[in-house]
Amino acid sequence: MYEQFLSDFAAELGLEGGALSALPFGFTLDNRVHFNLQENEEGLCLVLDAPLPPYAEEQLLKAFACAGYLKGGAVFAVGFARDKLYLMHQLNVLAGADEASSAVKTLLRVYDQLSGA
């Protein structure tokens, strides 16, 4: 169903040819941040998952505070587990792979701001 979108997305990010062939799909950028591309009820969701240090309430509260209203950026949601922080963005596959690539960059920028990198 998403074959062409996945192929274009892989090319846009410079991933190995044909790497994005099935969902869910995980990939790592810059050897530091892990992403998952998965299907949900509304289409495709891009998820950045990163380690969350113990007692990182300040980082988590900061993530919740900026979720959904970035200046000119993608609207995203925040989730967390015991040791993981999740930044999620719902993709519009009709908009194309360039929007998905832009969402990756936005989530990376947000993560860098949250982690103080």
Coordinates of C-alpha atoms in Angstrom, one line a residue, residues 35-38 44-48 87-91:
F35 CA 13.3 6.0 14.4
N36 CA 10.4 3.7 13.7
L37 CA 8.0 4.1 10.8
Q38 CA 4.8 2.3 11.6
L44 CA 1.8 6.3 9.0
C45 CA 3.4 7.5 12.2
L46 CA 7.1 8.5 12.5
V47 CA 8.4 7.8 16.0
L48 CA 11.8 8.9 17.4
L87 CA 8.5 11.9 19.9
M88 CA 5.8 11.0 17.4
H89 CA 4.6 12.7 14.2
Q90 CA 1.6 11.6 12.0
L91 CA 2.7 11.6 8.4

